[in-house]
PDB file of C-alpha atoms in Angstrom:
ATOM      1  CA  UNK Y   8      -2.802  13.134 -16.117  1.00 51.00           C
ATOM      2  CA  UNK Y   9       0.597  12.395 -17.626  1.00 58.00           C
ATOM      3  CA  UNK Y  10       1.666  16.689 -16.677  1.00 56.00           C
ATOM      4  CA  UNK Y  11       2.443  14.278 -13.349  1.00 56.00           C
ATOM      5  CA  UNK Y  12       4.933  12.253 -15.787  1.00 56.00           C
ATOM      6  CA  UNK Y  13       6.207  15.685 -17.652  1.00 59.00           C
ATOM      7  CA  UNK Y  14       6.443  17.392 -14.442  1.00 53.00           C
ATOM      8  CA  UNK Y  15       8.288  14.863 -12.677  1.00 57.00           C
ATOM      9  CA  UNK Y  16      11.033  14.879 -15.800  1.00 54.00           C
ATOM     10  CA  UNK Y  17      11.091  18.622 -15.265  1.00 55.00           C
ATOM     11  CA  UNK Y  18      12.160  18.698 -11.677  1.00 54.00           C
ATOM     12  CA  UNK Y  19      15.150  16.379 -12.542  1.00 52.00           C
ATOM     13  CA  UNK Y  20      16.388  19.034 -15.010  1.00 49.00           C
ATOM     14  CA  UNK Y  21      15.536  21.437 -12.724  1.00 50.00           C
ATOM     15  CA  UNK Y  22      18.195  20.080 -10.877  1.00 44.00           C
ATOM     16  CA  UNK Y  23      20.715  20.963 -13.639  1.00 48.00           C
ATOM     17  CA  UNK Y  24      19.431  23.923 -15.668  1.00 47.00           C
ATOM     18  CA  UNK Y  25      16.294  26.109 -15.657  1.00 47.00           C
ATOM     19  CA  UNK Y  26      14.051  23.724 -17.872  1.00 53.00           C
ATOM     20  CA  UNK Y  27      11.056  24.908 -19.305  1.00 57.00           C
ATOM     21  CA  UNK Y  28       7.405  22.310 -19.407  1.00 57.00           C
ATOM     22  CA  UNK Y  29       7.833  19.821 -22.454  1.00 62.00           C
ATOM     23  CA  UNK Y  30       4.696  19.336 -24.641  1.00 65.00           C
ATOM     24  CA  UNK Y  31       2.339  16.720 -23.989  1.00 64.00           C
ATOM     25  CA  UNK Y  32      -0.062  14.950 -25.191  1.00 70.00           C
ATOM     26  CA  UNK Y  33      -1.980  11.410 -24.847  1.00 71.00           C
ATOM     27  CA  UNK Y  34      -1.614   8.960 -27.833  1.00 75.00           C
ATOM     28  CA  UNK Y  35      -2.955   5.889 -28.789  1.00 79.00           C
ATOM     29  CA  UNK Y  36      -6.085   6.113 -26.729  1.00 81.00           C
ATOM     30  CA  UNK Y  37      -8.309   2.183 -26.232  1.00 87.00           C
ATOM     31  CA  UNK Y  38     -11.573   2.510 -23.842  1.00 89.00           C
ATOM     32  CA  UNK Y  39     -11.172  -0.943 -22.808  1.00 92.00           C
ATOM     33  CA  UNK Y  40     -14.250  -1.883 -20.782  1.00 95.00           C
ATOM     34  CA  UNK Y  41     -17.147   0.842 -19.445  1.00 95.00           C
ATOM     35  CA  UNK Y  42     -20.323  -0.888 -17.368  1.00 96.00           C
ATOM     36  CA  UNK Y  43     -23.150   1.097 -15.660  1.00 95.00           C
ATOM     37  CA  UNK Y  44     -23.610  -0.156 -11.806  1.00 95.00           C
ATOM     38  CA  UNK Y  45     -27.890  -0.255 -11.792  1.00 95.00           C
ATOM     39  CA  UNK Y  46     -27.170  -1.693  -8.254  1.00 94.00           C
ATOM     40  CA  UNK Y  47     -24.582   0.747  -7.321  1.00 94.00           C
ATOM     41  CA  UNK Y  48     -26.646   4.498  -7.740  1.00 94.00           C
ATOM     42  CA  UNK Y  49     -26.128   3.903 -11.716  1.00 96.00           C
ATOM     43  CA  UNK Y  50     -22.552   4.788 -10.818  1.00 97.00           C
ATOM     44  CA  UNK Y  51     -19.700   4.663 -13.944  1.00 97.00           C
ATOM     45  CA  UNK Y  52     -16.260   2.466 -13.611  1.00 97.00           C
ATOM     46  CA  UNK Y  53     -14.150   1.960 -17.218  1.00 97.00           C
ATOM     47  CA  UNK Y  54     -10.843   1.356 -17.878  1.00 96.00           C
ATOM     48  CA  UNK Y  55      -8.857   3.056 -20.278  1.00 92.00           C
ATOM     49  CA  UNK Y  56      -5.054   2.013 -21.858  1.00 91.00           C
ATOM     50  CA  UNK Y  57      -3.401   4.833 -23.225  1.00 87.00           C
ATOM     51  CA  UNK Y  58       0.266   5.642 -24.653  1.00 86.00           C
ATOM     52  CA  UNK Y  59       2.515   9.376 -24.089  1.00 83.00           C
ATOM     53  CA  UNK Y  60       4.172  11.409 -26.687  1.00 82.00           C
ATOM     54  CA  UNK Y  61       6.545  14.442 -24.991  1.00 81.00           C
ATOM     55  CA  UNK Y  62       8.595  17.066 -26.580  1.00 78.00           C
ATOM     56  CA  UNK Y  63      11.005  17.741 -25.051  1.00 75.00           C
ATOM     57  CA  UNK Y  64      12.936  20.569 -25.489  1.00 75.00           C
ATOM     58  CA  UNK Y  65      15.749  20.737 -22.457  1.00 70.00           C
ATOM     59  CA  UNK Y  66      19.190  19.412 -23.305  1.00 74.00           C
ATOM     60  CA  UNK Y  67      18.569  17.122 -20.021  1.00 74.00           C
ATOM     61  CA  UNK Y  68      16.431  14.152 -19.946  1.00 77.00           C
ATOM     62  CA  UNK Y  69      15.285  11.181 -16.971  1.00 81.00           C
ATOM     63  CA  UNK Y  70      13.711   8.168 -17.146  1.00 87.00           C
ATOM     64  CA  UNK Y  71       9.920   7.456 -15.015  1.00 88.00           C
ATOM     65  CA  UNK Y  72       9.809   4.130 -12.852  1.00 91.00           C
ATOM     66  CA  UNK Y  73       6.966   4.447 -10.785  1.00 91.00           C
ATOM     67  CA  UNK Y  74       3.551   6.056 -10.622  1.00 90.00           C
ATOM     68  CA  UNK Y  75       0.612   6.859  -9.588  1.00 94.00           C
ATOM     69  CA  UNK Y  76      -1.956   9.825 -10.338  1.00 92.00           C
ATOM     70  CA  UNK Y  77      -5.145  10.334  -9.016  1.00 96.00           C
ATOM     71  CA  UNK Y  78      -8.233  11.959 -10.407  1.00 95.00           C
ATOM     72  CA  UNK Y  79     -10.473  14.238  -9.381  1.00 97.00           C
ATOM     73  CA  UNK Y  80     -13.734  16.103 -10.370  1.00 96.00           C
ATOM     74  CA  UNK Y  81     -16.311  17.897  -8.601  1.00 96.00           C
ATOM     75  CA  UNK Y  82     -19.520  16.349  -8.121  1.00 95.00           C
ATOM     76  CA  UNK Y  83     -23.105  18.847  -9.164  1.00 93.00           C
ATOM     77  CA  UNK Y  84     -22.913  20.094  -5.553  1.00 92.00           C
ATOM     78  CA  UNK Y  85     -19.356  21.897  -5.914  1.00 92.00           C
ATOM     79  CA  UNK Y  86     -17.893  19.209  -3.980  1.00 94.00           C
ATOM     80  CA  UNK Y  87     -14.656  17.729  -5.069  1.00 96.00           C
ATOM     81  CA  UNK Y  88     -14.802  13.908  -5.461  1.00 96.00           C
ATOM     82  CA  UNK Y  89     -11.717  11.405  -6.256  1.00 97.00           C
ATOM     83  CA  UNK Y  90     -12.964   9.682  -9.373  1.00 97.00           C
ATOM     84  CA  UNK Y  91      -9.998   7.146 -10.819  1.00 96.00           C
ATOM     85  CA  UNK Y  92      -6.638   6.771 -10.983  1.00 96.00           C
ATOM     86  CA  UNK Y  93      -3.943   5.729 -13.262  1.00 92.00           C
ATOM     87  CA  UNK Y  94      -0.736   3.878 -13.225  1.00 93.00           C
ATOM     88  CA  UNK Y  95       1.698   2.016 -15.425  1.00 91.00           C
ATOM     89  CA  UNK Y  96       0.659  -0.260 -17.403  1.00 90.00           C
ATOM     90  CA  UNK Y  97       2.534  -3.728 -15.766  1.00 85.00           C
ATOM     91  CA  UNK Y  98       4.762  -5.896 -18.761  1.00 76.00           C
ATOM     92  CA  UNK Y  99       2.931  -8.370 -18.030  1.00 75.00           C
ATOM     93  CA  UNK Y 100      -0.176  -7.352 -19.585  1.00 74.00           C
ATOM     94  CA  UNK Y 101       1.700  -5.077 -21.780  1.00 70.00           C
ATOM     95  CA  UNK Y 102       3.156  -8.265 -23.159  1.00 68.00           C
ATOM     96  CA  UNK Y 103      -0.634 -10.195 -23.071  1.00 71.00           C
ATOM     97  CA  UNK Y 104      -1.251  -6.908 -25.440  1.00 65.00           C
ATOM     98  CA  UNK Y 105       1.236  -7.478 -27.839  1.00 61.00           C
ATOM     99  CA  UNK Y 106       0.213 -11.152 -27.962  1.00 68.00           C
ATOM    100  CA  UNK Y 107      -3.332 -10.806 -28.974  1.00 67.00           C
ATOM    101  CA  UNK Y 108      -2.225  -8.273 -31.502  1.00 60.00           C
ATOM    102  CA  UNK Y 109      -0.301 -11.052 -32.915  1.00 62.00           C
ATOM    103  CA  UNK Y 110      -3.126 -13.884 -32.812  1.00 60.00           C
ATOM    104  CA  UNK Y 111      -0.875 -16.569 -31.692  1.00 49.00           C
ATOM    105  CA  UNK Y 112      -1.592 -20.226 -32.958  1.00 48.00           C
ATOM    106  CA  UNK Y 113      -2.148 -21.540 -29.140  1.00 52.00           C
ATOM    107  CA  UNK Y 114      -1.063 -18.896 -26.967  1.00 51.00           C
ATOM    108  CA  UNK Y 115      -3.679 -16.919 -27.369  1.00 47.00           C
ATOM    109  CA  UNK Y 116      -6.388 -15.525 -24.404  1.00 44.00           C
ATOM    110  CA  UNK Y 117      -9.564 -14.908 -25.839  1.00 46.00           C
ATOM    111  CA  UNK Y 118     -13.354 -13.596 -25.046  1.00 45.00           C
ATOM    112  CA  UNK Y 119     -16.422 -16.442 -25.820  1.00 42.00           C
ATOM    113  CA  UNK Y 120     -18.996 -16.054 -25.392  1.00 40.00           C
ATOM    114  CA  UNK Y 121     -20.132 -17.610 -22.737  1.00 40.00           C
ATOM    115  CA  UNK Y 122     -22.397 -14.750 -21.199  1.00 39.00           C
ATOM    116  CA  UNK Y 123     -19.223 -12.670 -19.054  1.00 39.00           C
ATOM    117  CA  UNK Y 124     -16.516 -14.957 -18.551  1.00 39.00           C
ATOM    118  CA  UNK Y 125     -13.420 -14.972 -19.644  1.00 41.00           C
ATOM    119  CA  UNK Y 126     -11.431 -18.112 -21.261  1.00 41.00           C
ATOM    120  CA  UNK Y 127      -8.566 -19.684 -22.462  1.00 40.00           C
ATOM    121  CA  UNK Y 128      -8.357 -21.049 -25.802  1.00 41.00           C
ATOM    122  CA  UNK Y 129      -9.241 -24.970 -26.249  1.00 40.00           C
ATOM    123  CA  UNK Y 130      -6.249 -25.654 -27.600  1.00 43.00           C
ATOM    124  CA  UNK Y 131      -4.386 -24.874 -23.789  1.00 42.00           C
ATOM    125  CA  UNK Y 132      -6.844 -27.558 -22.179  1.00 39.00           C
ATOM    126  CA  UNK Y 133      -3.631 -30.601 -22.498  1.00 43.00           C
ATOM    127  CA  UNK Y 134      -5.420 -33.979 -23.717  1.00 44.00           C
ATOM    128  CA  UNK Y 135      -8.406 -32.266 -24.336  1.00 42.00           C
ATOM    129  CA  UNK Y 136      -9.581 -35.605 -26.542  1.00 45.00           C
ATOM    130  CA  UNK Y 137      -9.455 -37.470 -23.699  1.00 43.00           C
ATOM    131  CA  UNK Y 138     -11.123 -36.442 -21.260  1.00 45.00           C
ATOM    132  CA  UNK Y 139     -14.861 -37.519 -20.618  1.00 48.00           C
ATOM    133  CA  UNK Y 140     -17.731 -34.880 -20.565  1.00 48.00           C
ATOM    134  CA  UNK Y 141     -18.527 -34.568 -17.115  1.00 48.00           C
ATOM    135  CA  UNK Y 142     -14.424 -33.851 -16.542  1.00 45.00           C
ATOM    136  CA  UNK Y 143     -13.807 -31.606 -19.340  1.00 48.00           C
ATOM    137  CA  UNK Y 144     -17.430 -29.792 -18.086  1.00 47.00           C
ATOM    138  CA  UNK Y 145     -15.453 -28.922 -14.813  1.00 46.00           C
ATOM    139  CA  UNK Y 146     -12.000 -28.303 -16.625  1.00 46.00           C
ATOM    140  CA  UNK Y 147     -13.567 -25.435 -18.333  1.00 47.00           C
ATOM    141  CA  UNK Y 148     -15.306 -24.200 -15.400  1.00 45.00           C
ATOM    142  CA  UNK Y 149     -12.668 -24.502 -13.286  1.00 41.00           C
ATOM    143  CA  UNK Y 150     -10.270 -22.487 -16.336  1.00 43.00           C
ATOM    144  CA  UNK Y 151     -13.615 -19.792 -16.561  1.00 42.00           C
ATOM    145  CA  UNK Y 152     -13.323 -16.553 -14.685  1.00 41.00           C
ATOM    146  CA  UNK Y 153     -16.070 -14.204 -14.444  1.00 43.00           C
ATOM    147  CA  UNK Y 154     -14.832 -10.643 -16.014  1.00 49.00           C
ATOM    148  CA  UNK Y 155     -15.389  -9.276 -12.445  1.00 50.00           C
ATOM    149  CA  UNK Y 156     -13.186 -11.923 -10.904  1.00 46.00           C
ATOM    150  CA  UNK Y 157     -10.788 -11.329 -13.572  1.00 49.00           C
ATOM    151  CA  UNK Y 158     -10.913  -7.406 -13.595  1.00 54.00           C
ATOM    152  CA  UNK Y 159      -9.993  -7.686  -9.723  1.00 51.00           C
ATOM    153  CA  UNK Y 160      -6.997  -9.777  -9.557  1.00 49.00           C
ATOM    154  CA  UNK Y 161      -6.081  -7.457 -12.404  1.00 53.00           C
ATOM    155  CA  UNK Y 162      -6.163  -4.288  -9.889  1.00 53.00           C
ATOM    156  CA  UNK Y 163      -4.627  -6.841  -7.107  1.00 45.00           C
ATOM    157  CA  UNK Y 164      -1.789  -7.795  -9.488  1.00 47.00           C
ATOM    158  CA  UNK Y 165      -0.670  -3.968  -9.931  1.00 47.00           C
ATOM    159  CA  UNK Y 166      -1.463  -3.566  -6.315  1.00 47.00           C
ATOM    160  CA  UNK Y 167       1.546  -6.469  -5.412  1.00 42.00           C
ATOM    161  CA  UNK Y 168       4.141  -4.845  -7.773  1.00 47.00           C
ATOM    162  CA  UNK Y 169       7.466  -4.792  -6.400  1.00 57.00           C
ATOM    163  CA  UNK Y 170       9.488  -1.608  -6.893  1.00 61.00           C
ATOM    164  CA  UNK Y 171      10.576  -1.768 -11.619  1.00 70.00           C
ATOM    165  CA  UNK Y 172      14.538  -2.204 -11.734  1.00 79.00           C
ATOM    166  CA  UNK Y 173      13.475  -0.610 -15.002  1.00 86.00           C
ATOM    167  CA  UNK Y 174      11.536   2.161 -16.379  1.00 89.00           C
ATOM    168  CA  UNK Y 175       8.772   1.965 -17.582  1.00 88.00           C
ATOM    169  CA  UNK Y 176       9.563   5.695 -20.419  1.00 88.00           C
ATOM    170  CA  UNK Y 177      12.337   7.429 -20.932  1.00 86.00           C
ATOM    171  CA  UNK Y 178      12.406  10.890 -22.500  1.00 82.00           C
ATOM    172  CA  UNK Y 179      15.176  12.099 -24.177  1.00 81.00           C
ATOM    173  CA  UNK Y 180      17.238  15.151 -24.247  1.00 81.00           C
ATOM    174  CA  UNK Y 181      16.238  17.595 -26.869  1.00 82.00           C
ATOM    175  CA  UNK Y 182      13.572  15.820 -28.931  1.00 84.00           C
ATOM    176  CA  UNK Y 183      10.152  13.983 -29.318  1.00 86.00           C
ATOM    177  CA  UNK Y 184       9.687  10.767 -27.535  1.00 86.00           C
ATOM    178  CA  UNK Y 185       6.121   8.826 -28.245  1.00 86.00           C
ATOM    179  CA  UNK Y 186       5.738   5.587 -24.889  1.00 86.00           C
ATOM    180  CA  UNK Y 187       3.777   2.342 -26.411  1.00 85.00           C
ATOM    181  CA  UNK Y 188       0.958   2.009 -26.722  1.00 86.00           C
ATOM    182  CA  UNK Y 189      -0.766   1.177 -23.477  1.00 88.00           C
ATOM    183  CA  UNK Y 190       2.043   2.600 -21.449  1.00 91.00           C
ATOM    184  CA  UNK Y 191      -0.496   3.832 -18.802  1.00 91.00           C
ATOM    185  CA  UNK Y 192      -4.026   2.103 -17.466  1.00 94.00           C
ATOM    186  CA  UNK Y 193      -6.590   4.427 -16.054  1.00 94.00           C
ATOM    187  CA  UNK Y 194      -9.019   3.229 -13.979  1.00 97.00           C
ATOM    188  CA  UNK Y 195     -12.227   5.237 -13.675  1.00 96.00           C
ATOM    189  CA  UNK Y 196     -14.534   4.447 -10.477  1.00 96.00           C
ATOM    190  CA  UNK Y 197     -17.814   4.668  -8.620  1.00 95.00           C
ATOM    191  CA  UNK Y 198     -18.215   7.713 -10.976  1.00 97.00           C
ATOM    192  CA  UNK Y 199     -21.685   9.030  -9.735  1.00 97.00           C
ATOM    193  CA  UNK Y 200     -24.530  10.668 -11.446  1.00 97.00           C
ATOM    194  CA  UNK Y 201     -24.107  14.000  -9.721  1.00 97.00           C
ATOM    195  CA  UNK Y 202     -20.571  13.829 -10.783  1.00 97.00           C
ATOM    196  CA  UNK Y 203     -20.579  12.392 -15.002  1.00 96.00           C
ATOM    197  CA  UNK Y 204     -23.698  14.698 -15.403  1.00 96.00           C
ATOM    198  CA  UNK Y 205     -21.843  17.712 -14.417  1.00 97.00           C
ATOM    199  CA  UNK Y 206     -19.281  16.907 -16.439  1.00 96.00           C
ATOM    200  CA  UNK Y 207     -21.055  16.255 -19.689  1.00 96.00           C
ATOM    201  CA  UNK Y 208     -22.508  20.060 -18.908  1.00 96.00           C
ATOM    202  CA  UNK Y 209     -19.176  21.624 -18.376  1.00 96.00           C
ATOM    203  CA  UNK Y 210     -18.246  20.353 -21.747  1.00 96.00           C
ATOM    204  CA  UNK Y 211     -20.969  21.340 -23.089  1.00 96.00           C
ATOM    205  CA  UNK Y 212     -20.802  24.672 -21.631  1.00 96.00           C
ATOM    206  CA  UNK Y 213     -17.185  25.154 -22.490  1.00 95.00           C
ATOM    207  CA  UNK Y 214     -16.984  23.733 -26.308  1.00 94.00           C
ATOM    208  CA  UNK Y 215     -15.506  20.249 -25.510  1.00 94.00           C
ATOM    209  CA  UNK Y 216     -13.112  21.022 -22.790  1.00 94.00           C
ATOM    210  CA  UNK Y 217     -12.561  20.607 -18.815  1.00 94.00           C
ATOM    211  CA  UNK Y 218      -9.930  21.255 -16.309  1.00 93.00           C
ATOM    212  CA  UNK Y 219      -9.355  18.068 -14.534  1.00 90.00           C
ATOM    213  CA  UNK Y 220      -7.144  18.277 -11.045  1.00 93.00           C
ATOM    214  CA  UNK Y 221      -4.624  15.209 -11.015  1.00 92.00           C
ATOM    215  CA  UNK Y 222      -2.613  14.564  -8.313  1.00 92.00           C
ATOM    216  CA  UNK Y 223       0.286  11.969  -8.451  1.00 88.00           C
ATOM    217  CA  UNK Y 224       3.896  10.841  -7.284  1.00 91.00           C
ATOM    218  CA  UNK Y 225       6.442   9.035  -9.126  1.00 89.00           C
ATOM    219  CA  UNK Y 226      10.006   7.696  -8.678  1.00 91.00           C
ATOM    220  CA  UNK Y 227      12.178   9.599 -11.017  1.00 87.00           C
ATOM    221  CA  UNK Y 228      16.402   8.897 -11.633  1.00 87.00           C
ATOM    222  CA  UNK Y 229      18.053  11.759 -13.269  1.00 75.00           C
ATOM    223  CA  UNK Y 230      20.996  11.570 -16.179  1.00 75.00           C
ATOM    224  CA  UNK Y 231      23.543  10.432 -12.893  1.00 77.00           C
ATOM    225  CA  UNK Y 232      21.676   8.149 -11.050  1.00 82.00           C
ATOM    226  CA  UNK Y 233      20.364  10.565  -8.202  1.00 84.00           C
ATOM    227  CA  UNK Y 234      16.656   8.662  -6.884  1.00 90.00           C
ATOM    228  CA  UNK Y 235      13.723  10.872  -6.738  1.00 87.00           C
ATOM    229  CA  UNK Y 236      10.453  10.925  -4.660  1.00 89.00           C
ATOM    230  CA  UNK Y 237       7.890  13.649  -6.390  1.00 87.00           C
ATOM    231  CA  UNK Y 238       4.726  14.441  -4.841  1.00 89.00           C
ATOM    232  CA  UNK Y 239       2.669  17.525  -7.902  1.00 87.00           C
ATOM    233  CA  UNK Y 240      -0.667  18.395  -8.153  1.00 90.00           C
ATOM    234  CA  UNK Y 241      -1.660  19.806 -11.867  1.00 87.00           C
ATOM    235  CA  UNK Y 242      -4.246  21.533 -12.896  1.00 87.00           C
ATOM    236  CA  UNK Y 243      -4.986  20.047 -17.055  1.00 85.00           C
ATOM    237  CA  UNK Y 244      -7.618  20.772 -19.623  1.00 87.00           C
ATOM    238  CA  UNK Y 245      -9.338  17.856 -21.043  1.00 88.00           C
ATOM    239  CA  UNK Y 246      -9.866  19.113 -25.190  1.00 88.00           C
ATOM    240  CA  UNK Y 247     -12.906  16.546 -26.189  1.00 87.00           C
ATOM    241  CA  UNK Y 248     -12.979  17.897 -29.330  1.00 89.00           C
ATOM    242  CA  UNK Y 249      -9.547  17.306 -30.620  1.00 83.00           C
ATOM    243  CA  UNK Y 250      -8.478  14.221 -31.902  1.00 78.00           C
ATOM    244  CA  UNK Y 251      -7.062  12.432 -30.673  1.00 72.00           C
ATOM    245  CA  UNK Y 252      -8.074  13.214 -27.403  1.00 77.00           C
ATOM    246  CA  UNK Y 253      -5.406  16.419 -26.000  1.00 74.00           C
ATOM    247  CA  UNK Y 254      -4.591  17.249 -22.483  1.00 75.00           C
ATOM    248  CA  UNK Y 255      -2.642  20.271 -22.280  1.00 75.00           C
ATOM    249  CA  UNK Y 256      -1.097  21.129 -18.319  1.00 71.00           C
ATOM    250  CA  UNK Y 257      -1.921  24.652 -17.257  1.00 73.00           C
ATOM    251  CA  UNK Y 258       0.824  24.666 -13.694  1.00 76.00           C
ATOM    252  CA  UNK Y 259       1.561  22.479 -10.717  1.00 78.00           C
ATOM    253  CA  UNK Y 260       1.979  22.648  -7.688  1.00 83.00           C
ATOM    254  CA  UNK Y 261       5.143  20.778  -5.796  1.00 84.00           C
ATOM    255  CA  UNK Y 262       3.571  18.876  -2.880  1.00 87.00           C
ATOM    256  CA  UNK Y 263       6.700  16.641  -1.887  1.00 85.00           C
ATOM    257  CA  UNK Y 264      10.016  16.126  -2.956  1.00 86.00           C
ATOM    258  CA  UNK Y 265      12.807  14.396  -1.320  1.00 86.00           C
ATOM    259  CA  UNK Y 266      15.734  11.809  -2.543  1.00 87.00           C
ATOM    260  CA  UNK Y 267      15.369   7.936  -2.819  1.00 88.00           C
ATOM    261  CA  UNK Y 268      12.447   5.770  -3.453  1.00 89.00           C
ATOM    262  CA  UNK Y 269       9.594   6.039  -0.427  1.00 82.00           C
ATOM    263  CA  UNK Y 270       6.768   4.289  -0.469  1.00 88.00           C
ATOM    264  CA  UNK Y 271       4.912   5.208  -3.692  1.00 90.00           C
ATOM    265  CA  UNK Y 272       1.001   4.111  -1.850  1.00 90.00           C
ATOM    266  CA  UNK Y 273       1.392   6.536   1.354  1.00 92.00           C
ATOM    267  CA  UNK Y 274       2.792   9.212  -0.539  1.00 92.00           C
ATOM    268  CA  UNK Y 275      -0.110   9.534  -3.163  1.00 93.00           C
ATOM    269  CA  UNK Y 276      -2.586   9.128   0.107  1.00 94.00           C
ATOM    270  CA  UNK Y 277      -0.586  12.106   1.591  1.00 94.00           C
ATOM    271  CA  UNK Y 278      -0.958  14.030  -1.352  1.00 93.00           C
ATOM    272  CA  UNK Y 279      -4.830  13.117  -2.198  1.00 94.00           C
ATOM    273  CA  UNK Y 280      -5.223  14.383   1.757  1.00 94.00           C
ATOM    274  CA  UNK Y 281      -3.737  17.676   1.228  1.00 92.00           C
ATOM    275  CA  UNK Y 282      -5.805  18.114  -2.455  1.00 94.00           C
ATOM    276  CA  UNK Y 283      -9.025  17.849  -1.120  1.00 92.00           C
ATOM    277  CA  UNK Y 284      -7.686  20.486   2.561  1.00 92.00           C
ATOM    278  CA  UNK Y 285      -6.603  22.714  -0.038  1.00 91.00           C
ATOM    279  CA  UNK Y 286      -9.930  22.309  -1.791  1.00 90.00           C
ATOM    280  CA  UNK Y 287     -11.781  23.261   1.223  1.00 89.00           C
ATOM    281  CA  UNK Y 288      -9.670  25.554   3.021  1.00 89.00           C
ATOM    282  CA  UNK Y 289      -9.188  27.854  -0.478  1.00 87.00           C
ATOM    283  CA  UNK Y 290     -13.147  27.788  -1.920  1.00 85.00           C
ATOM    284  CA  UNK Y 291     -11.979  25.239  -4.549  1.00 81.00           C
ATOM    285  CA  UNK Y 292      -9.645  26.823  -5.498  1.00 83.00           C
ATOM    286  CA  UNK Y 293      -6.390  24.334  -4.901  1.00 83.00           C
ATOM    287  CA  UNK Y 294      -3.799  26.388  -6.247  1.00 79.00           C
ATOM    288  CA  UNK Y 295      -4.216  29.605  -4.450  1.00 78.00           C
ATOM    289  CA  UNK Y 296      -2.021  27.636  -1.984  1.00 66.00           C
ATOM    290  CA  UNK Y 297       1.052  28.137  -4.849  1.00 56.00           C
ATOM    291  CA  UNK Y 298       0.382  31.452  -4.923  1.00 52.00           C
ATOM    292  CA  UNK Y 299       0.776  31.967  -1.364  1.00 48.00           C
ATOM    293  CA  UNK Y 300       3.954  30.327  -1.009  1.00 48.00           C
ATOM    294  CA  UNK Y 301       5.055  31.610  -3.748  1.00 49.00           C
ATOM    295  CA  UNK Y 302       3.880  35.752  -2.585  1.00 48.00           C
ATOM    296  CA  UNK Y 303       5.267  34.917   1.273  1.00 50.00           C
ATOM    297  CA  UNK Y 304       8.529  33.181  -0.555  1.00 45.00           C
ATOM    298  CA  UNK Y 305       8.786  37.157  -1.868  1.00 42.00           C
ATOM    299  CA  UNK Y 306       7.980  39.396   0.899  1.00 48.00           C
ATOM    300  CA  UNK Y 307      10.670  37.051   2.947  1.00 49.00           C
ATOM    301  CA  UNK Y 308      12.778  37.557   0.203  1.00 45.00           C
ATOM    302  CA  UNK Y 309      12.077  41.467  -0.003  1.00 50.00           C
ATOM    303  CA  UNK Y 310      11.816  41.598   3.864  1.00 52.00           C
ATOM    304  CA  UNK Y 311      15.463  40.502   3.709  1.00 53.00           C
ATOM    305  CA  UNK Y 312      16.683  43.068   1.114  1.00 50.00           C
ATOM    306  CA  UNK Y 313      15.358  46.170   3.147  1.00 57.00           C
ATOM    307  CA  UNK Y 314      16.595  44.284   6.425  1.00 59.00           C
ATOM    308  CA  UNK Y 315      19.754  44.528   4.518  1.00 55.00           C
ATOM    309  CA  UNK Y 316      19.412  47.700   3.321  1.00 59.00           C
ATOM    310  CA  UNK Y 317      18.222  49.379   6.558  1.00 60.00           C
ATOM    311  CA  UNK Y 318      21.565  47.438   8.191  1.00 56.00           C
ATOM    312  CA  UNK Y 319      24.528  48.651   5.428  1.00 50.00           C
ATOM    313  CA  UNK Y 320      22.342  52.870   6.008  1.00 55.00           C
ATOM    314  CA  UNK Y 321      23.479  52.134   9.288  1.00 56.00           C
ATOM    315  CA  UNK Y 322      27.082  50.338   9.180  1.00 41.00           C
ATOM    316  CA  UNK Y 323      27.197  53.481   6.140  1.00 41.00           C
ATOM    317  CA  UNK Y 324      25.674  56.245   8.799  1.00 49.00           C
ATOM    318  CA  UNK Y 325      27.922  54.775  11.425  1.00 45.00           C
ATOM    319  CA  UNK Y 326      31.344  55.302   9.412  1.00 42.00           C
ATOM    320  CA  UNK Y 327      30.230  58.691   8.283  1.00 40.00           C
ATOM    321  CA  UNK Y 328      30.080  59.801  12.030  1.00 34.00           C
ATOM    322  CA  UNK Y 329      33.146  58.157  12.376  1.00 34.00           C
ATOM    323  CA  UNK Y 330      34.800  59.881   9.280  1.00 33.00           C
ATOM    324  CA  UNK Y 331      33.709  62.991  11.130  1.00 36.00           C
ATOM    325  CA  UNK Y 332      34.734  62.189  14.399  1.00 35.00           C
ATOM    326  CA  UNK Y 333      38.537  61.780  12.629  1.00 37.00           C
ATOM    327  CA  UNK Y 334      38.071  65.029  11.222  1.00 36.00           C
ATOM    328  CA  UNK Y 335      37.908  67.176  13.444  1.00 34.00           C
TER     329      UNK Y 335
END
């Protein structure tokens, strides 16, 4: 997942120098919620916060303004399924998380024992002492939302977020850049038993390591302020035995790159369709597409070289014939 962001940085650097892939890892992983939906076929849903650390050995850094990363895994039958997505955490949510930790008196939001409801602290209710029992009850009900509705509102707010004016993460040159905890939010959605049982099987067979395919898009800026829209597909290794959990990028394939900031959602949907298309066309080897492109590029280059050599030989031969004619 984080490989998308790292590859975005690498693409920025590629405009100036020959880059090396920065090392990256997930930090401060925090499971906010997880649920098993029995009525929906025992599907699993989860929400995770994570930070990121990038060790950049290149001479150029870059700024990341917005990102959308789709996460995939194959089910028990070998079909590739989109199991969730990752976004940068909205600033207001991060501020709320900080306030929770600081426990500011009269300004915090608490989970109270009202079933699955999320309620405002009593200090937020103005003139509470003057309320009669019925009015107080009505206000309390109006100010309490079910956890499910709260999650829906969170996701709706994320989807309506306008284009950012400031980067959510900046990577410095020649050094290690660490984000704030919870800078990224991962949503795992409707993961069926055929998928999570296959994940468990792969974790056991591979001693805690699984390959995780992701595709993503990002709005980035180069050090000179040039805005770029990037769409890539990346293969990562997720090591659940490592503490903290480690994510290491293996390879990436560029699908889209353009100057300017195009629509992030449309770009993400386009790249996602390409992933599913490549997975079907190349029998699960998504990166075979990149290999074929590289082979075609090399073949084309070799063909051009061969044509140039033949043309040069013909020209030399013609020159020799002309020279022989003059000598004669």
